[in-house]
Structures are given as structure tokens and as C-alpha cells.
Amino acid sequence: MGITRRQLLGWMAAGAGAGAGGLVPTSVRAAANMHFAGFPQSKGVLHDITLCIGCRKCEAACNTVNELPAPETPFDNLDVLKLDRQLSPETYTVVNRFYPTDPRKPQFVKKQCNHCLEPACASACFVKALRKQKTGAVTYDESLCVGCRYCMIACPFNVPAYEYHKALTPRVMKCTMCHPRIEKGLQPGCVEACPKEALTFGHRDELIRAARQRIERHPERYINHIYGETEMGGTSWLYLAGHPFGTLGMREDLGVVSAPEFTSGALAIVPMIVSVGVMLLTGIYAINQRREKIADEERRDAVDQTREEFEALMQQKLSEQKKAAEKAKDAAIKREVEKALAEAAKPEADQPAGEENGKEE
Amino acid sequence: MEQQQAAPPMQQSFFTPFNVITGTILLMGMVLTVLRFTGGLGAVTNLDHNTPWGIWIGFDLLCGVALAAGGYVTSAACYIFGLKKFHSAVRPAILTAFLGYALVVLALTYDVGRPWRLPYPILVSPGTSSLLFEVALCVMLYLTVLFVEFSPAAMEWLGLRKARTLVMRLVLMLTIFGVILSTMHQSSLGALYLIAPSKLHPLWYSTYLALFFFVSSMFAGLSMVIFESSLSHRYLHKHMDHHHLDNSNDVALGFAKAASFIMIGYLFIQMIGLAIDNDWHHLATGWGAWYLLELIGFVALPALVYAVGVREKNIRLIRWTSVWVVLGIIFNRLNVSLVAFNWQLPASQRYFPSWMEIGTTLFIVTLGVVIYRFIATRMPILYEHPDYQED
Ligand code: SF4
Ligand code: SF4
Ligand code: SF4
């Protein structure tokens, strides 16, 4: 089959990502629900720490095959082993010395990129400058890298180094598992240079089987753990040791979950946020508009009602007043009539009629 | 500073304290810029292979984005939740958000190795499995949204009535879009650290990191709006109309109340985070004390003081508390990105920023203040343009 699952997922994700709404749901779900056990037939390296003599020949070879700048202290100077050296843009691999138990029995541990099966660095890179190849190598494409250094944040083994002193073209530097050499059918430079066979190159599955055999055959020599078989979801570089890995400067608390699985949930929720968000916010807006409209109508109704009530009241008052006024008028007329009648009924004897008449008028 | 400018007709000296201080900082910033782009990151920063992200990410990006959350919080409150009484707070908040995000992007051009490739994740090779991709996409889109949301102020200033009417029609759509984009990138900034459980201290690492960042961005934004409005009150008073002056107390009270509620909620989800990962035993360590300082000293206490301030209608108290909360957010973001990150490394391998990194950050913040002041003293931000009052 010409298309790998990863490529396919990549395309689907890219397609989905094209619209702001549909970021990566497919690839994410896949990462969340399935355990990716690595490409079939992918290569790896087994580092048997019990065989390593700390000669630094691998460091020298790595320097040569990758055309890295010459180091300050030459590779045949073994004094540097007493330092706790780190990987750097000029050194893809270092050998460090540890004294796990007996101060007379040093152990040497080679450090380089572990070429994780599901690399944290590659899943973190937002331009896909870092990729897991079918060979097992995790490679870096300088022509895409923005230099955000999120890959360095992500790598649990603190492997990628950055060219901090380059102003305009800084690169992320790390072991490539000699991907170009592997493609040509060669072994990685460091493996080829090792005089003690402390490094073995081969199919990862076979390396794991071989490592198990060594443990079974020499249980007194090895602790019963292949470092890298499950660490962070598994790595292509594997380690055997006679002492707990914690005493050899390697972290034992990394767990078996691959890095992309930590972020898959956060990524999967994105399209949800978008669709639920639009729904919710539009809904809330609509409810508020409606509420305002209802409030408006109610206000209008209330005003209308008050006006009506007021008018009715006024009407009532008016008619009452009218009635009252009429009543008063009637009463006054009645009174006057009565008065007049009474006047008329009075004897006219004691008063002159003319005066009375004048008053009446 | 402002009062001096008001002093009439005499020719005002250019060397006011404000100008001298900002001028010095800007000058220093330019020198540092030259150093950065000629000598590389190594020439100005203390970054190394263990600590690839320093304060330019921890402060400029994480705090910058969190504190610019006022934009989406305020416009959502006003336009979506229909709280019209906060209308006067929208423009200043949008302006700060816009400047905030613009400066975040500026800071990123200093931090990334090849800044001209910043569009690559979107245009050339989208790495959709990366949370940084989501952050990049959202920040870019949101910056555009903020620009459009801010543009009416500039158009009123320039007298572009037609264009303004057109944009004003989009307000609702833009607001909804902006809120969603904010939800996404505020939370994914926290989710950036999900990939490194082995490096971040368990008290700060949580499956809910994204939620923590999002919820805390809400009260960060609310507090920042209160804080800014008190600054404007003090220094840009004469550029504010009575409407803005009258409403600013309403805004402070309403926002403080909301922030106080959200902060209590935040405490709860932090507790849930602790319970789910069963991190209680870490509380008894030195890291635990530091964590409790963050949570009690910078979330629980200020939430309480906000509540008291609201109950007593004590605006002064609320304003001071907003500063407290803002400091708390900065404390939290720096803890996640720098203090609790790489916590197992021996002290000799830990990172501390160089003065030049701090200087560059100071330069960028100062740039923001100067631009804000330039705009707020000219465009209708803190007052309504007399010609456009109807809406
Ligand atoms: S060891 Fe680090 S750099 Fe190497 S593949 Fe794994 S995550 Fe990437
Ligand atoms: S520094 Fe380069 S390789 Fe690493 S994540 Fe950023 S863009 Fe990818
Ligand atoms: S595999 Fe190649 S690049 Fe990696 S350490 Fe060995 S020689 Fe160096």
C-alpha cells in the first residue's frame, strides 16, 4: 500500500483544518482511541550499557558523518566523561559516566535522540518540520522550521538543541538516526564505529527479542527492563542496563502514554467549541433580543393600559363632576323656587310691596 | 503629565517626565532589537536547551493574551448578553485587546528564530496535530477581528461615515466570532503545556489546564478593564465624556461582581483538578506553599475583597483589587511557564531572564502604553463622537 496511515490522517487533518471550524478531529480521535505501535519493519538501535566502555568513538563518528564542527576537546580525551554533558547543536550524541553503586565500576550511557514511536516533538511542531519516517528515524526539515522551539518544550528527553547564536538561520539540531545512511543501506555512524558492540542496529522488533534473550540468559547481568520498549509510548532506541535506569541519569517516571495522547483531548474539543459556541452565543443573543422585545411590548402595553385607565378615570370624574354640578344647579333652583313660594305666601302687610319686588329682581 | 499638557498657550517643553522615561525605554528597546537581530537569541537571552521559552513567552505571550481578554469579555457582555450599561467600556477594552494582541505578535517576532516564517503554519505546512497551530491560527484570526471591531473609532476620527456604517452592521457577527476564537486560544495556551507532563510540576499540570487558562482569562479580562478604566480616569480624564465618567462606576461594580463569582468557580475547578490527579500530598511541600500562595493569596482573597467592595459600593477598593488580580494572573502564568516548568532540574540548570530580556519586554509594554495614549487622546474611545451618538 502506497499510503501510510499517518499520511492519510495527515491529509484528512489538513483538509479539516482548512476551515477554521474543523480542526483535526479525525487524526485526533485516532490518536486518542488507538495505540500506535510504530511502523512495521522500522529500525532501531539497542544500546547495551553493560558493554559500553566510554571510548567516545561513537561521538567521533557521529561528528564525522554529520559534518559537525570539531569539538573543543578532541574525542580521544576521556576527561570530559567526568562532566555531566548535554546535547548541543554541535553534538548530536554524548557519552556520560555514572557510578550507580560501586565507585570503582563506572557505567557509560550514550545519549542521543530516542526516536520515539509517536514523537512528542513531531506532534508539537506546527509546521511539520519534524517527522517520524518509516525507517524509524525522526527527521528535521530546516526549510520549514519557524524556530518556535515548541519541540524542545515537548521532548521528554530534552533532546533537541537550538542554534541560539545564529541571528537569521537558527536550526533545531538533533540526532537523525543517520536517516540518509539508513536509506543508502548503511548503519548509523555511531553503531558502525562502536568497537564493543554496545550498539546494535536492526529491526526494532528483533532488537526487543534479542534484548529479552540477553536478559533471560544473564539475569545476573541485567535488570529486567528494556528502556524504550514502552517509555512514552515506546522509542526506536532501546537500552539494556545492569542498574536501575534512574541511577544512570534516565527518567523512570515518564509513563507509557505517548505524548500526542496528552493533547488529543484538547484538540478534539476544538470543533465542539466552535459549533456549540456559535449555537450558544447566538441563542443567548436571540433570547436577549426577545426579552428586550417583550420588555418593550410590555412597557408599551403598560403605558397603553395606564392611559386607558387614566382616561376612564377622567371620564368618570368628569361625569361625576357634571352630575354634581347639575345636582347643585337643581338644588339651587329648587331652593330659589321654594324661597319664592315662601315669599309669596307671606302676608304683605308689614312691608311695602315695592321694596320687596325690587329685591327680588 | 496630562495636567501639564493642559497648561495653555506657552510652548510646552517636549521633555515632560512621561516623554523622558518612555523615550529612554524606547531607545533602549531599539538597541536591544538591533542586538537580537544581529546576534541571535543567544546574544540577549538566557535561554538554553532545557528552557527554550523564557519571559518573552511566559510574560509577553501568556500574560499578554490573558490580560487582553477584556476585549471579548466586555463585548460579549454588552452585545451578546445584552448588558447595555457596559456599552461605554467596550471601546477602550477592544482597543486594549487589539493593541495587546498586536504586541504579542510583535514579541513573537523577537522570540521565534525566523519570524518571516510565522505565516508558514497556515500557508505552507499546517501542523494540525500541534496545539501551537491552533494558537497561531486563532491569534491571527482574532487579531483581524479586533482590528475590524476597533476600526469604527478610527473611521469616526477620519470621517469615513459609509465605511463605518458597514462595519457597524457586522458587530454582532464579529463579536460571536471573537468570543469563540478567544475561548479557543485562551484555553489552548494552557493546553500547550499538556504535552509535557514530565516537565511541569503536578500541582500546575492538570488535564484541565486548558479550562483553567480559559476561566482565569475571564476574570483577568474583567479586572484589566476595571484597572484600565481607573488609569484612564486618572490620566485621560479630560478625554472622557460624562457618559463614560458616569458609567465607569457601574462597570467597576458589575465587573467586580462577575469576577468575584468566576474566581470562586475557578477555585472549585482547581480543587477538582487536584482531586482527580490526587495531588494533595504535594501541598505539604515547598511547591505546595507556593501553589497555595497563588490560589489563596491571589485568587481566594481578592475574590473576597471584590465581593466586599461590591457590597459596600467601594469603588476605590475594587480598583485596588483589580491590580491585585492582574498581578495574580501574571503570577499564575509565570508559574506555569517558568517557575514550575523544569522543576526537577538542579538550580544551576534553571533559567532566569537576562536584563536584556526584561528590557525588551519593558520596551514592548511601553510601546503599547504610548500607542494607547496616542489613540485615546485623538479618537473617540473614551467619549462618544457627537456625530454618531445614535448607536
Ligand atoms: S527523543 Fe525527543 S527529539 Fe527524539 S523523537 Fe523523541 S521527542 Fe523527538
Ligand atoms: S522549532 Fe522548528 S521544528 Fe521545532 S516545533 Fe518549532 S517549527 Fe517545529
Ligand atoms: S545515529 Fe547518527 S546522528 Fe544519531 S548519534 Fe548515531 S551517528 Fe549521530
Short mmCIF file of C-alpha atoms in Angstrom, two decimals, chain B residues 57-342:
data_model
loop_
_atom_site.label_atom_id
_atom_site.label_comp_id
_atom_site.label_asym_id
_atom_site.label_seq_id
_atom_site.Cartn_x
_atom_site.Cartn_y
_atom_site.Cartn_z
CA ILE B 57 6.67 33.59 26.03
CA GLY B 58 5.81 33.41 29.74
CA PHE B 59 5.05 37.10 30.10
CA ASP B 60 4.63 38.66 26.66
CA LEU B 61 2.57 35.86 25.15
CA LEU B 62 0.79 34.16 28.05
CA CYS B 63 0.16 37.21 30.25
CA GLY B 64 -0.37 39.47 27.24
CA VAL B 65 -3.14 37.31 25.86
CA ALA B 66 -4.75 36.71 29.25
CA LEU B 67 -4.80 40.40 30.09
CA ALA B 68 -6.17 41.31 26.67
CA ALA B 69 -9.19 39.12 27.44
CA GLY B 70 -11.07 42.28 28.42
CA GLY B 71 -11.96 42.67 24.76
CA TYR B 72 -14.00 39.54 24.36
CA VAL B 73 -15.45 39.62 27.88
CA THR B 74 -16.73 43.18 27.54
CA SER B 75 -18.09 42.90 24.03
CA ALA B 76 -19.80 39.62 24.91
CA ALA B 77 -21.40 41.18 27.99
CA CYS B 78 -22.63 44.16 26.04
CA TYR B 79 -23.66 42.76 22.66
CA ILE B 80 -24.49 39.13 23.35
CA PHE B 81 -25.75 39.16 26.92
CA GLY B 82 -27.45 42.48 26.29
CA LEU B 83 -25.96 44.32 29.27
CA LYS B 84 -26.16 47.69 27.56
CA LYS B 85 -24.98 49.58 30.60
CA PHE B 86 -21.46 48.33 29.88
CA HIS B 87 -21.50 49.88 26.45
CA SER B 88 -19.09 52.64 27.38
CA ALA B 89 -16.49 50.05 28.40
CA VAL B 90 -16.49 48.26 25.04
CA ARG B 91 -14.32 50.59 23.00
CA PRO B 92 -11.50 51.03 25.48
CA ALA B 93 -11.50 47.27 26.05
CA ILE B 94 -11.42 46.50 22.33
CA LEU B 95 -8.61 48.97 21.83
CA THR B 96 -6.51 47.43 24.59
CA ALA B 97 -7.21 43.96 23.29
CA PHE B 98 -6.23 44.96 19.78
CA LEU B 99 -3.01 46.60 20.94
CA GLY B 100 -2.37 43.71 23.32
CA TYR B 101 -2.58 41.12 20.58
CA ALA B 102 -0.62 43.23 18.13
CA LEU B 103 2.17 43.48 20.70
CA VAL B 104 2.00 39.76 21.41
CA VAL B 105 2.67 39.17 17.75
CA LEU B 106 5.45 41.75 17.82
CA ALA B 107 7.01 39.96 20.80
CA LEU B 108 6.80 36.68 18.90
CA THR B 109 8.83 38.12 16.06
CA TYR B 110 11.61 38.63 18.58
CA ASP B 111 11.22 35.19 20.07
CA VAL B 112 10.96 32.85 17.11
CA GLY B 113 14.06 32.10 15.11
CA ARG B 114 12.77 33.06 11.68
CA PRO B 115 9.88 35.47 12.20
CA TRP B 116 9.21 35.92 8.49
CA ARG B 117 8.09 32.30 8.50
CA LEU B 118 5.33 32.98 11.04
CA PRO B 119 2.67 32.51 8.32
CA TYR B 120 4.13 29.08 7.44
CA PRO B 121 1.89 27.09 9.79
CA ILE B 122 -1.12 28.45 7.97
CA LEU B 123 0.10 28.89 4.43
CA VAL B 124 2.88 26.39 3.83
CA SER B 125 2.74 23.35 6.04
CA PRO B 126 -0.04 23.21 8.63
CA GLY B 127 0.96 21.02 11.57
CA THR B 128 -2.59 20.38 12.70
CA SER B 129 -1.61 17.96 15.43
CA SER B 130 0.04 20.81 17.31
CA LEU B 131 -1.74 22.99 19.84
CA LEU B 132 0.60 25.75 18.81
CA PHE B 133 -1.01 25.56 15.38
CA GLU B 134 -4.38 26.25 16.95
CA VAL B 135 -2.95 29.12 18.94
CA ALA B 136 -1.34 30.59 15.82
CA LEU B 137 -4.49 30.29 13.74
CA CYS B 138 -6.77 31.76 16.41
CA VAL B 139 -4.47 34.59 17.33
CA MET B 140 -4.13 35.56 13.70
CA LEU B 141 -7.88 35.45 13.08
CA TYR B 142 -8.72 37.19 16.33
CA LEU B 143 -6.25 39.97 15.66
CA THR B 144 -8.09 40.57 12.39
CA VAL B 145 -11.45 40.53 14.16
CA LEU B 146 -10.20 43.00 16.76
CA PHE B 147 -8.87 45.24 14.04
CA VAL B 148 -12.25 45.35 12.37
CA GLU B 149 -14.02 45.83 15.71
CA PHE B 150 -11.73 48.72 16.52
CA SER B 151 -11.91 50.34 13.08
CA PRO B 152 -15.16 52.31 13.60
CA ALA B 153 -13.36 54.53 16.11
CA ALA B 154 -10.67 55.30 13.56
CA MET B 155 -13.29 55.83 10.85
CA GLU B 156 -15.21 58.29 13.00
CA TRP B 157 -11.98 60.11 13.59
CA LEU B 158 -11.25 60.21 9.88
CA GLY B 159 -14.86 60.94 8.97
CA LEU B 160 -15.49 57.80 6.92
CA ARG B 161 -19.20 57.56 7.60
CA LYS B 162 -20.16 55.00 4.96
CA ALA B 163 -17.46 52.50 5.79
CA ARG B 164 -18.32 52.84 9.43
CA THR B 165 -21.99 52.04 8.90
CA LEU B 166 -20.93 48.94 7.01
CA VAL B 167 -18.72 47.72 9.83
CA MET B 168 -21.29 48.52 12.49
CA ARG B 169 -23.64 46.05 10.83
CA LEU B 170 -21.09 43.32 11.39
CA VAL B 171 -20.70 43.93 15.10
CA LEU B 172 -22.81 41.02 16.27
CA MET B 173 -21.19 38.51 13.94
CA LEU B 174 -17.74 39.74 14.82
CA THR B 175 -18.49 39.55 18.50
CA ILE B 176 -19.65 35.96 18.31
CA PHE B 177 -16.67 35.02 16.17
CA GLY B 178 -14.34 36.84 18.53
CA VAL B 179 -15.73 35.13 21.61
CA ILE B 180 -15.30 31.70 20.06
CA LEU B 181 -11.79 32.42 18.88
CA SER B 182 -10.93 33.69 22.35
CA THR B 183 -12.36 30.63 24.03
CA MET B 184 -10.22 28.52 21.76
CA HIS B 185 -6.87 30.18 22.05
CA GLN B 186 -7.12 31.25 25.67
CA SER B 187 -7.60 27.63 26.54
CA SER B 188 -5.11 26.23 24.06
CA LEU B 189 -2.39 28.42 25.53
CA GLY B 190 -2.84 26.33 28.65
CA ALA B 191 -3.11 23.18 26.60
CA LEU B 192 0.33 23.91 25.10
CA TYR B 193 1.78 22.52 28.29
CA LEU B 194 -0.29 19.34 28.24
CA ILE B 195 2.36 17.73 26.10
CA ALA B 196 5.00 17.97 28.81
CA PRO B 197 3.65 16.25 31.92
CA SER B 198 7.16 15.19 32.81
CA LYS B 199 8.39 18.77 32.99
CA LEU B 200 5.63 20.74 34.66
CA HIS B 201 5.10 20.32 38.39
CA PRO B 202 1.99 18.19 39.09
CA LEU B 203 0.33 20.97 41.08
CA TRP B 204 0.25 23.07 37.92
CA TYR B 205 -0.04 20.27 35.40
CA SER B 206 -3.58 19.09 35.03
CA THR B 207 -5.74 17.56 32.34
CA TYR B 208 -7.86 20.66 32.94
CA LEU B 209 -5.05 23.08 32.20
CA ALA B 210 -6.93 24.39 29.18
CA LEU B 211 -10.04 25.03 31.23
CA PHE B 212 -8.01 26.74 33.96
CA PHE B 213 -6.48 29.09 31.43
CA PHE B 214 -9.82 29.90 29.89
CA VAL B 215 -11.67 30.54 33.15
CA SER B 216 -8.85 32.60 34.56
CA SER B 217 -8.73 34.65 31.38
CA MET B 218 -12.28 35.76 32.11
CA PHE B 219 -11.53 37.34 35.44
CA ALA B 220 -8.20 38.56 34.12
CA GLY B 221 -10.05 40.42 31.38
CA LEU B 222 -12.69 41.81 33.74
CA SER B 223 -10.08 43.03 36.20
CA MET B 224 -7.98 44.52 33.46
CA VAL B 225 -10.96 46.56 32.25
CA ILE B 226 -11.50 47.90 35.78
CA PHE B 227 -7.81 48.66 36.13
CA GLU B 228 -7.57 50.44 32.79
CA SER B 229 -10.64 52.49 33.41
CA SER B 230 -9.16 53.72 36.67
CA LEU B 231 -5.97 54.63 34.83
CA SER B 232 -7.93 56.49 32.16
CA HIS B 233 -9.87 58.23 34.91
CA ARG B 234 -6.66 59.46 36.35
CA TYR B 235 -4.63 60.36 33.31
CA LEU B 236 -7.06 60.78 30.44
CA HIS B 237 -9.88 62.36 32.41
CA LYS B 238 -10.37 65.28 30.06
CA HIS B 239 -10.85 62.93 27.12
CA MET B 240 -13.82 61.22 28.74
CA ASP B 241 -17.39 62.39 28.32
CA HIS B 242 -19.94 62.44 31.13
CA HIS B 243 -21.42 59.19 29.84
CA HIS B 244 -18.14 57.33 30.32
CA LEU B 245 -17.44 59.02 33.62
CA ASP B 246 -20.91 58.19 34.96
CA ASN B 247 -20.84 54.62 33.75
CA SER B 248 -17.37 53.78 34.92
CA ASN B 249 -18.60 53.09 38.45
CA ASP B 250 -21.35 50.85 37.11
CA VAL B 251 -18.79 48.98 35.08
CA ALA B 252 -16.45 48.59 38.04
CA LEU B 253 -19.26 47.28 40.27
CA GLY B 254 -20.71 44.92 37.67
CA PHE B 255 -17.37 43.56 36.54
CA ALA B 256 -16.07 43.13 40.08
CA LYS B 257 -19.16 41.15 40.97
CA ALA B 258 -18.80 38.91 37.93
CA ALA B 259 -15.07 38.46 38.51
CA SER B 260 -15.63 37.53 42.13
CA PHE B 261 -18.11 34.81 41.14
CA ILE B 262 -15.87 33.41 38.44
CA MET B 263 -12.87 33.38 40.77
CA ILE B 264 -14.77 31.30 43.30
CA GLY B 265 -15.70 28.93 40.49
CA TYR B 266 -12.06 28.83 39.46
CA LEU B 267 -11.06 27.79 42.98
CA PHE B 268 -13.53 24.94 42.76
CA ILE B 269 -12.26 23.60 39.46
CA GLN B 270 -8.70 23.85 40.75
CA MET B 271 -9.76 21.68 43.68
CA ILE B 272 -11.38 19.22 41.31
CA GLY B 273 -8.14 19.14 39.33
CA LEU B 274 -6.20 18.33 42.50
CA ALA B 275 -8.67 15.65 43.49
CA ILE B 276 -8.73 13.93 40.12
CA ASP B 277 -4.96 13.69 39.87
CA ASN B 278 -4.75 13.08 43.61
CA ASP B 279 -2.10 15.73 44.09
CA TRP B 280 -2.98 16.58 47.69
CA HIS B 281 0.27 15.27 49.12
CA HIS B 282 2.21 17.84 47.09
CA LEU B 283 0.52 20.57 49.10
CA ALA B 284 2.72 19.77 52.09
CA THR B 285 5.90 20.57 50.14
CA GLY B 286 7.54 23.89 49.36
CA TRP B 287 5.88 23.78 45.95
CA GLY B 288 2.59 23.31 47.76
CA ALA B 289 3.15 26.50 49.73
CA TRP B 290 3.91 28.36 46.51
CA TYR B 291 0.78 26.91 44.91
CA LEU B 292 -1.37 27.87 47.88
CA LEU B 293 0.10 31.35 47.81
CA GLU B 294 -1.09 31.62 44.23
CA LEU B 295 -4.51 30.19 44.88
CA ILE B 296 -5.32 31.74 48.23
CA GLY B 297 -3.23 34.88 48.10
CA PHE B 298 -4.07 35.82 44.53
CA VAL B 299 -7.46 34.25 43.86
CA ALA B 300 -9.44 33.50 47.03
CA LEU B 301 -8.56 36.68 48.92
CA PRO B 302 -9.06 39.15 46.09
CA ALA B 303 -12.33 37.41 45.21
CA LEU B 304 -13.47 38.05 48.76
CA VAL B 305 -12.32 41.66 48.71
CA TYR B 306 -14.11 42.18 45.38
CA ALA B 307 -17.29 40.89 47.00
CA VAL B 308 -16.88 43.25 49.93
CA GLY B 309 -16.17 46.11 47.56
CA VAL B 310 -19.34 45.39 45.61
CA ARG B 311 -21.47 45.09 48.72
CA GLU B 312 -20.19 48.36 50.14
CA LYS B 313 -20.08 50.03 46.74
CA ASN B 314 -16.47 50.91 47.46
CA ILE B 315 -15.03 51.78 44.06
CA ARG B 316 -11.58 52.57 45.41
CA LEU B 317 -11.32 49.15 46.99
CA ILE B 318 -12.46 47.48 43.79
CA ARG B 319 -9.88 49.35 41.75
CA TRP B 320 -7.03 48.33 44.00
CA THR B 321 -8.27 44.76 44.00
CA SER B 322 -8.22 44.73 40.22
CA VAL B 323 -4.47 45.42 40.34
CA TRP B 324 -4.15 42.56 42.80
CA VAL B 325 -5.98 40.16 40.50
CA VAL B 326 -3.94 41.23 37.49
CA LEU B 327 -0.75 40.53 39.45
CA GLY B 328 -2.24 37.17 40.40
CA ILE B 329 -2.76 36.25 36.76
CA ILE B 330 0.80 37.21 35.93
CA PHE B 331 1.93 35.12 38.89
CA ASN B 332 -0.03 32.13 37.62
CA ARG B 333 1.17 32.34 34.02
CA LEU B 334 4.79 32.74 35.08
CA ASN B 335 4.44 29.80 37.43
CA VAL B 336 3.18 27.54 34.68
CA SER B 337 5.65 28.67 32.06
CA LEU B 338 8.79 29.28 34.08
CA VAL B 339 8.73 28.60 37.82
CA ALA B 340 7.08 25.19 37.89
CA PHE B 341 8.38 24.25 34.47
CA ASN B 342 11.53 22.09 34.60
#
